[in-house]
């Protein structure tokens, strides 16, 4: 009896040893793979506090354009300048002084260096450069644009330029009012923050594409009413235009259409806040538009990890470039007066 028990116990120990040996071979691999996946977790920007005031945007833009267009100048990029200042200010642009920009440009000339070289010693420079580039990289560059001929207004002339190529969302000649309302409370449907910028205007005001890109979504949304979503070509920026006009919200808009900055895409209205389509349920006619930054398509395009930035200062900057429009009486649509061609679009 005792011998049989020992044999059974011995057999059990042998089998157990074999199983443990097999597990010992395979288990480390499984454990290593799991930990490797954890280590290889995607690293990307998860939040951007875009607190750059109009004064800083305008001043750096002016230097950028001047150094790219005047002879004998070393070209400076406004995003690099903004990132450098943000690193110096700890992200708080309430400290901004134009003299800081002058000092920066003087240092660059004196030391014959670059902003990237100066920023290399600042811990947050690379973060701010990537964040601000995601928001502003489509705004400035080379382009070709039509304009009225100086000697004959009925004819057009074509000029190659470098400068601000993004447009105000409100067409030239149309008035609007706005204030910094980003983050204000909203209650329709559920309590939430206002993640866009409202421009109060008249129903039917032509709405302009801020930047070139392609139409990603179009149609009814109970919060935004008739709305349009346009993605920049580099896929970093998603523009959202909402509360467009009842019955006639769009100007030949469909998903996948290529849009050029300055095009008329629709008309200001007061639709939305209704599960039923084509309903005016907004008290004041206005355009709600916003910019979403996307660093990771999988986690930031939809859901709770979206990044929307304050557009107030950017809207003031875009006042410098408003698209002139005209009305086609036969089609009863508005169109841009002067075409624009960008290098990236032409390619």
Coordinates of C-alpha atoms in Angstrom, one line a residue:
X1 CA 0.0 0.0 0.0
X2 CA 2.8 2.3 0.9
X3 CA 4.8 1.5 -2.2
X4 CA 1.8 2.1 -4.5
X5 CA 1.2 5.5 -2.9
X6 CA 4.9 6.4 -3.4
X7 CA 4.8 5.3 -7.0
X8 CA 1.7 7.4 -7.6
X9 CA 3.2 10.3 -5.9
X10 CA 6.5 9.9 -7.9
X11 CA 4.5 9.7 -11.1
X12 CA 2.6 12.9 -10.2
X13 CA 5.9 14.7 -9.4
X14 CA 7.4 13.6 -12.7
X15 CA 4.4 14.9 -14.7
X16 CA 4.4 18.1 -12.7
X17 CA 8.1 18.6 -13.3
X18 CA 7.6 18.2 -17.1
X19 CA 4.7 20.6 -17.1
X20 CA 6.6 23.2 -15.1
X21 CA 9.6 22.8 -17.5
X22 CA 7.3 23.5 -20.5
X23 CA 5.9 26.5 -18.7
X24 CA 9.3 27.7 -17.8
X25 CA 10.3 27.7 -21.4
X26 CA 7.2 29.5 -22.7
X27 CA 6.2 31.8 -19.8
X28 CA 9.2 34.2 -19.9
X29 CA 8.4 34.9 -23.6
X30 CA 4.8 35.7 -22.8
X31 CA 5.7 37.8 -19.8
X32 CA 8.4 39.7 -21.9
X33 CA 6.0 40.3 -24.7
X34 CA 3.4 41.8 -22.4
X35 CA 5.9 44.1 -20.7
X36 CA 7.4 45.1 -24.1
X37 CA 3.9 46.2 -25.3
X38 CA 3.6 48.3 -22.2
X39 CA 7.0 49.9 -22.8
X40 CA 6.1 50.6 -26.4
X41 CA 2.9 52.5 -25.5
X42 CA 2.4 55.4 -28.0
X43 CA 3.9 58.7 -27.0
X44 CA 2.1 61.7 -28.3
X45 CA 0.8 65.0 -27.1
X46 CA -2.4 64.5 -25.1
X47 CA -3.3 68.1 -24.3
X48 CA -2.7 71.6 -25.7
X49 CA -3.4 74.8 -23.8
X50 CA -3.4 77.3 -26.7
X51 CA -3.1 80.6 -24.8
X52 CA -1.2 82.7 -27.3
X53 CA -2.7 86.2 -27.4
X54 CA -3.3 88.1 -30.7
X55 CA -0.4 90.4 -30.0
X56 CA 2.1 87.6 -30.0
X57 CA 0.6 85.9 -33.1
X58 CA 0.6 89.2 -35.0
X59 CA 4.1 90.2 -34.0
X60 CA 5.7 86.8 -34.9
X61 CA 3.7 86.6 -38.1
X62 CA 5.0 90.1 -39.1
X63 CA 8.7 89.0 -38.5
X64 CA 8.1 85.7 -40.3
X65 CA 6.8 87.4 -43.4
X66 CA 9.4 90.2 -43.4
X67 CA 12.3 87.8 -43.1
X68 CA 11.0 85.6 -45.9
X69 CA 10.3 88.5 -48.3
X70 CA 13.0 91.1 -47.7
X71 CA 16.4 90.7 -49.3
X72 CA 19.4 89.9 -47.0
X73 CA 17.2 88.5 -44.2
X74 CA 17.6 85.0 -42.6
X75 CA 14.1 83.5 -42.7
X76 CA 12.5 83.0 -39.3
X77 CA 9.5 80.8 -38.6
X78 CA 6.7 82.2 -36.4
X79 CA 6.0 78.8 -34.9
X80 CA 9.6 78.5 -33.7
X81 CA 9.5 82.0 -32.2
X82 CA 6.2 81.3 -30.4
X83 CA 7.6 78.0 -29.1
X84 CA 10.7 79.7 -27.8
X85 CA 8.8 82.4 -26.0
X86 CA 6.4 79.8 -24.5
X87 CA 9.3 77.9 -23.2
X88 CA 10.7 81.1 -21.6
X89 CA 7.3 82.1 -20.2
X90 CA 6.4 78.6 -18.9
X91 CA 3.5 78.6 -21.3
X92 CA 2.1 81.8 -19.7
X93 CA 1.9 84.5 -22.5
X94 CA 0.6 87.1 -20.0
X95 CA 4.4 87.9 -19.7
X96 CA 4.6 88.6 -23.5
X97 CA 6.5 91.8 -24.5
X98 CA 7.4 92.7 -28.0
X99 CA 10.8 93.6 -26.7
X100 CA 11.4 89.9 -26.0
X101 CA 11.0 89.2 -29.7
X102 CA 13.4 92.0 -30.6
X103 CA 15.9 90.6 -28.1
X104 CA 15.5 87.1 -29.7
X105 CA 16.2 88.3 -33.2
X106 CA 19.2 90.3 -32.1
X107 CA 20.6 87.2 -30.3
X108 CA 20.1 85.1 -33.4
X109 CA 22.1 87.7 -35.5
X110 CA 24.8 88.2 -32.9
X111 CA 25.5 84.6 -32.3
X112 CA 24.8 83.5 -35.9
X113 CA 22.6 80.7 -34.6
X114 CA 19.0 79.3 -35.0
X115 CA 16.0 79.2 -32.8
X116 CA 16.2 75.4 -32.7
X117 CA 19.7 75.7 -31.4
X118 CA 18.7 78.2 -28.7
X119 CA 15.6 76.1 -27.8
X120 CA 17.6 72.9 -27.4
X121 CA 18.6 74.0 -23.9
X122 CA 15.0 74.6 -22.9
X123 CA 13.1 71.6 -21.6
X124 CA 9.7 72.4 -23.1
X125 CA 10.7 73.9 -26.5
X126 CA 10.2 70.7 -28.5
X127 CA 6.7 70.2 -26.9
X128 CA 5.6 73.7 -27.7
X129 CA 7.0 73.5 -31.2
X130 CA 5.1 70.3 -32.0
X131 CA 1.9 71.6 -30.3
X132 CA 1.9 75.1 -32.0
X133 CA 3.0 73.6 -35.3
X134 CA 0.0 71.3 -35.2
X135 CA -2.3 74.3 -34.8
X136 CA -0.6 76.8 -37.1
X137 CA 1.5 75.0 -39.7
X138 CA -1.1 75.5 -42.5
X139 CA -1.5 79.2 -42.0
X140 CA 1.6 80.7 -43.6
X141 CA 3.5 79.9 -46.8
X142 CA 3.9 80.4 -50.5
X143 CA 0.8 80.8 -52.7
X144 CA -0.4 82.4 -55.9
X145 CA -3.5 84.5 -55.8
X146 CA -5.7 86.6 -58.1
X147 CA -6.6 90.2 -57.4
X148 CA -8.2 93.1 -59.2
X149 CA -6.1 94.6 -62.0
X150 CA -4.9 98.1 -60.8
X151 CA -5.7 99.7 -64.2
X152 CA -8.9 97.8 -65.0
X153 CA -11.1 96.5 -62.1
X154 CA -12.9 94.2 -64.5
X155 CA -9.7 92.2 -65.1
X156 CA -7.6 90.2 -62.8
X157 CA -3.9 89.9 -62.1
X158 CA -2.1 87.0 -60.7
X159 CA 0.7 87.4 -58.0
X160 CA 3.0 85.0 -56.2
X161 CA 3.2 85.8 -52.5
X162 CA 4.5 84.6 -49.2
X163 CA 2.4 85.2 -46.1
X164 CA -0.9 84.5 -44.4
X165 CA -2.8 82.1 -46.6
X166 CA -5.6 81.1 -44.1
X167 CA -8.8 83.1 -44.2
X168 CA -11.4 84.5 -41.8
X169 CA -14.4 82.3 -41.6
X170 CA -16.6 85.3 -42.4
X171 CA -16.6 86.7 -45.9
X172 CA -15.3 90.2 -46.6
X173 CA -17.9 92.9 -46.3
X174 CA -20.0 91.1 -43.7
X175 CA -20.0 92.2 -40.1
X176 CA -19.9 90.0 -37.0
X177 CA -19.2 90.2 -33.3
X178 CA -17.4 87.8 -30.9
X179 CA -15.8 87.5 -27.6
X180 CA -13.6 84.8 -25.9
X181 CA -16.3 82.3 -25.1
X182 CA -14.1 79.1 -25.1
X183 CA -14.9 76.9 -22.1
X184 CA -18.2 78.5 -21.3
X185 CA -21.0 76.3 -20.0
X186 CA -23.5 74.5 -22.3
X187 CA -26.5 72.6 -21.1
X188 CA -28.4 71.2 -24.2
X189 CA -28.4 67.4 -24.0
X190 CA -25.9 67.4 -21.1
X191 CA -23.8 69.8 -19.2
X192 CA -20.5 70.5 -21.0
X193 CA -18.0 73.1 -22.0
X194 CA -18.1 75.2 -25.1
X195 CA -15.2 73.8 -27.2
X196 CA -15.5 76.3 -30.1
X197 CA -15.8 79.9 -31.0
X198 CA -19.1 81.7 -31.8
X199 CA -19.3 84.5 -34.4
X200 CA -22.6 86.4 -34.2
X201 CA -23.8 87.6 -37.6
X202 CA -26.8 87.7 -40.0
X203 CA -28.6 84.7 -41.4
X204 CA -27.2 84.0 -44.9
X205 CA -23.7 85.4 -44.3
X206 CA -21.3 83.5 -46.6
X207 CA -19.1 81.1 -44.5
X208 CA -15.5 80.7 -45.7
X209 CA -13.1 77.8 -45.4
X210 CA -10.3 78.9 -43.1
X211 CA -7.7 76.4 -44.5
X212 CA -7.5 74.1 -47.5
X213 CA -8.3 70.4 -46.9
X214 CA -11.0 67.9 -47.7
X215 CA -14.6 67.6 -46.4
X216 CA -14.7 64.8 -43.8
X217 CA -18.3 65.1 -42.7
X218 CA -21.4 67.0 -43.7
X219 CA -25.0 66.8 -42.6
X220 CA -27.2 67.1 -39.6
X221 CA -26.1 66.9 -36.0
X222 CA -28.5 67.6 -33.2
X223 CA -26.0 69.8 -31.3
X224 CA -24.5 71.7 -34.3
X225 CA -27.5 71.6 -36.7
X226 CA -26.4 71.6 -40.3
X227 CA -22.6 71.4 -40.0
X228 CA -19.4 70.8 -42.0
X229 CA -16.2 69.1 -40.9
X230 CA -13.0 69.8 -42.9
X231 CA -9.7 68.1 -42.3
X232 CA -6.4 69.8 -43.2
X233 CA -4.2 67.9 -45.7
X234 CA -1.6 67.0 -43.0
X235 CA -4.5 65.6 -40.9
X236 CA -3.4 67.5 -37.8
X237 CA -6.4 70.0 -37.8
X238 CA -10.1 69.3 -38.0
X239 CA -12.3 72.4 -38.6
X240 CA -15.9 72.3 -37.5
X241 CA -18.5 74.8 -38.8
X242 CA -22.0 74.5 -37.3
X243 CA -25.5 76.1 -37.0
X244 CA -25.6 76.7 -40.8
X245 CA -28.7 78.1 -42.5
X246 CA -32.1 76.3 -42.5
X247 CA -33.2 75.0 -45.9
X248 CA -30.0 76.1 -47.7
X249 CA -27.0 75.5 -45.5
X250 CA -24.3 74.5 -48.0
X251 CA -22.6 75.6 -51.2
X252 CA -22.0 72.4 -53.2
X253 CA -20.5 70.5 -50.2
X254 CA -20.1 66.7 -50.1
X255 CA -17.9 64.3 -48.2
X256 CA -14.5 63.9 -49.8
X257 CA -14.6 67.2 -51.7
X258 CA -11.3 69.1 -51.9
X259 CA -11.6 72.6 -50.4
X260 CA -9.3 75.6 -50.9
X261 CA -8.8 78.2 -48.2
X262 CA -11.1 81.1 -49.0
X263 CA -13.8 79.1 -50.7
X264 CA -17.5 79.7 -49.8
X265 CA -18.7 76.5 -48.1
X266 CA -22.1 77.5 -46.6
X267 CA -24.2 80.2 -44.9
X268 CA -24.6 81.4 -41.4
X269 CA -27.8 80.3 -39.6
X270 CA -29.3 79.2 -36.4
X271 CA -30.0 75.5 -36.8
X272 CA -29.4 72.8 -34.1
X273 CA -30.3 71.8 -30.6
X274 CA -32.9 69.4 -32.1
X275 CA -33.0 65.7 -32.9
X276 CA -35.3 66.6 -35.8
X277 CA -33.5 67.8 -39.0
X278 CA -33.6 71.3 -40.4
X279 CA -34.9 73.0 -37.3
X280 CA -34.0 76.5 -36.0
X281 CA -33.6 76.0 -32.3
X282 CA -30.7 78.4 -31.6
X283 CA -31.8 81.8 -30.2
X284 CA -29.2 84.0 -31.9
X285 CA -27.9 83.5 -35.5
X286 CA -24.2 82.7 -35.4
X287 CA -21.4 80.5 -36.7
X288 CA -19.9 78.1 -34.2
X289 CA -16.5 77.0 -35.5
X290 CA -13.7 75.3 -33.8
X291 CA -10.3 73.6 -34.4
X292 CA -9.5 70.1 -33.1
X293 CA -5.9 69.0 -33.0
X294 CA -5.2 65.3 -33.7
X295 CA -1.8 63.8 -32.8
X296 CA -3.1 60.2 -32.6
X297 CA -5.9 59.2 -35.0
X298 CA -6.9 56.1 -33.0
X299 CA -7.6 57.8 -29.6
X300 CA -8.1 61.5 -30.3
X301 CA -10.4 61.9 -33.3
X302 CA -13.5 60.8 -31.4
X303 CA -14.4 60.1 -27.9
X304 CA -13.3 61.7 -24.6
X305 CA -9.7 62.4 -25.5
X306 CA -10.4 65.2 -28.1
X307 CA -8.2 68.3 -28.1
X308 CA -10.0 71.6 -29.0
X309 CA -8.3 74.9 -28.7
X310 CA -9.4 78.5 -28.0
X311 CA -9.8 80.2 -31.4
X312 CA -10.4 83.8 -30.2
X313 CA -6.9 85.2 -30.9
X314 CA -6.6 83.2 -34.1
X315 CA -10.0 84.7 -35.3
X316 CA -8.6 88.2 -34.6
X317 CA -5.5 87.3 -36.6
X318 CA -7.5 86.0 -39.6
X319 CA -9.2 89.5 -39.8
X320 CA -6.1 90.3 -41.8
X321 CA -7.2 88.0 -44.6
X322 CA -10.9 88.0 -45.6
X323 CA -12.2 86.4 -48.8
X324 CA -14.1 88.7 -51.2
X325 CA -17.2 87.1 -52.6
X326 CA -19.9 87.7 -55.2
X327 CA -23.4 86.3 -55.8
X328 CA -24.4 84.3 -58.8
X329 CA -28.0 85.4 -59.4
X330 CA -28.9 82.4 -61.5
X331 CA -27.6 79.9 -59.0
X332 CA -28.4 82.0 -56.0
X333 CA -25.1 81.0 -54.5
X334 CA -22.0 83.0 -53.4
X335 CA -18.5 82.3 -54.7
X336 CA -15.1 83.6 -54.0
X337 CA -14.0 86.5 -56.3
X338 CA -10.3 85.7 -56.5
X339 CA -8.9 82.2 -56.8
X340 CA -5.9 81.0 -54.8
X341 CA -3.4 78.3 -55.5
X342 CA -1.1 76.8 -52.9
X343 CA 2.2 75.0 -53.6
X344 CA 1.0 71.9 -51.7
X345 CA -2.3 71.9 -53.5
X346 CA -0.8 72.3 -56.9
X347 CA 1.5 69.3 -56.2

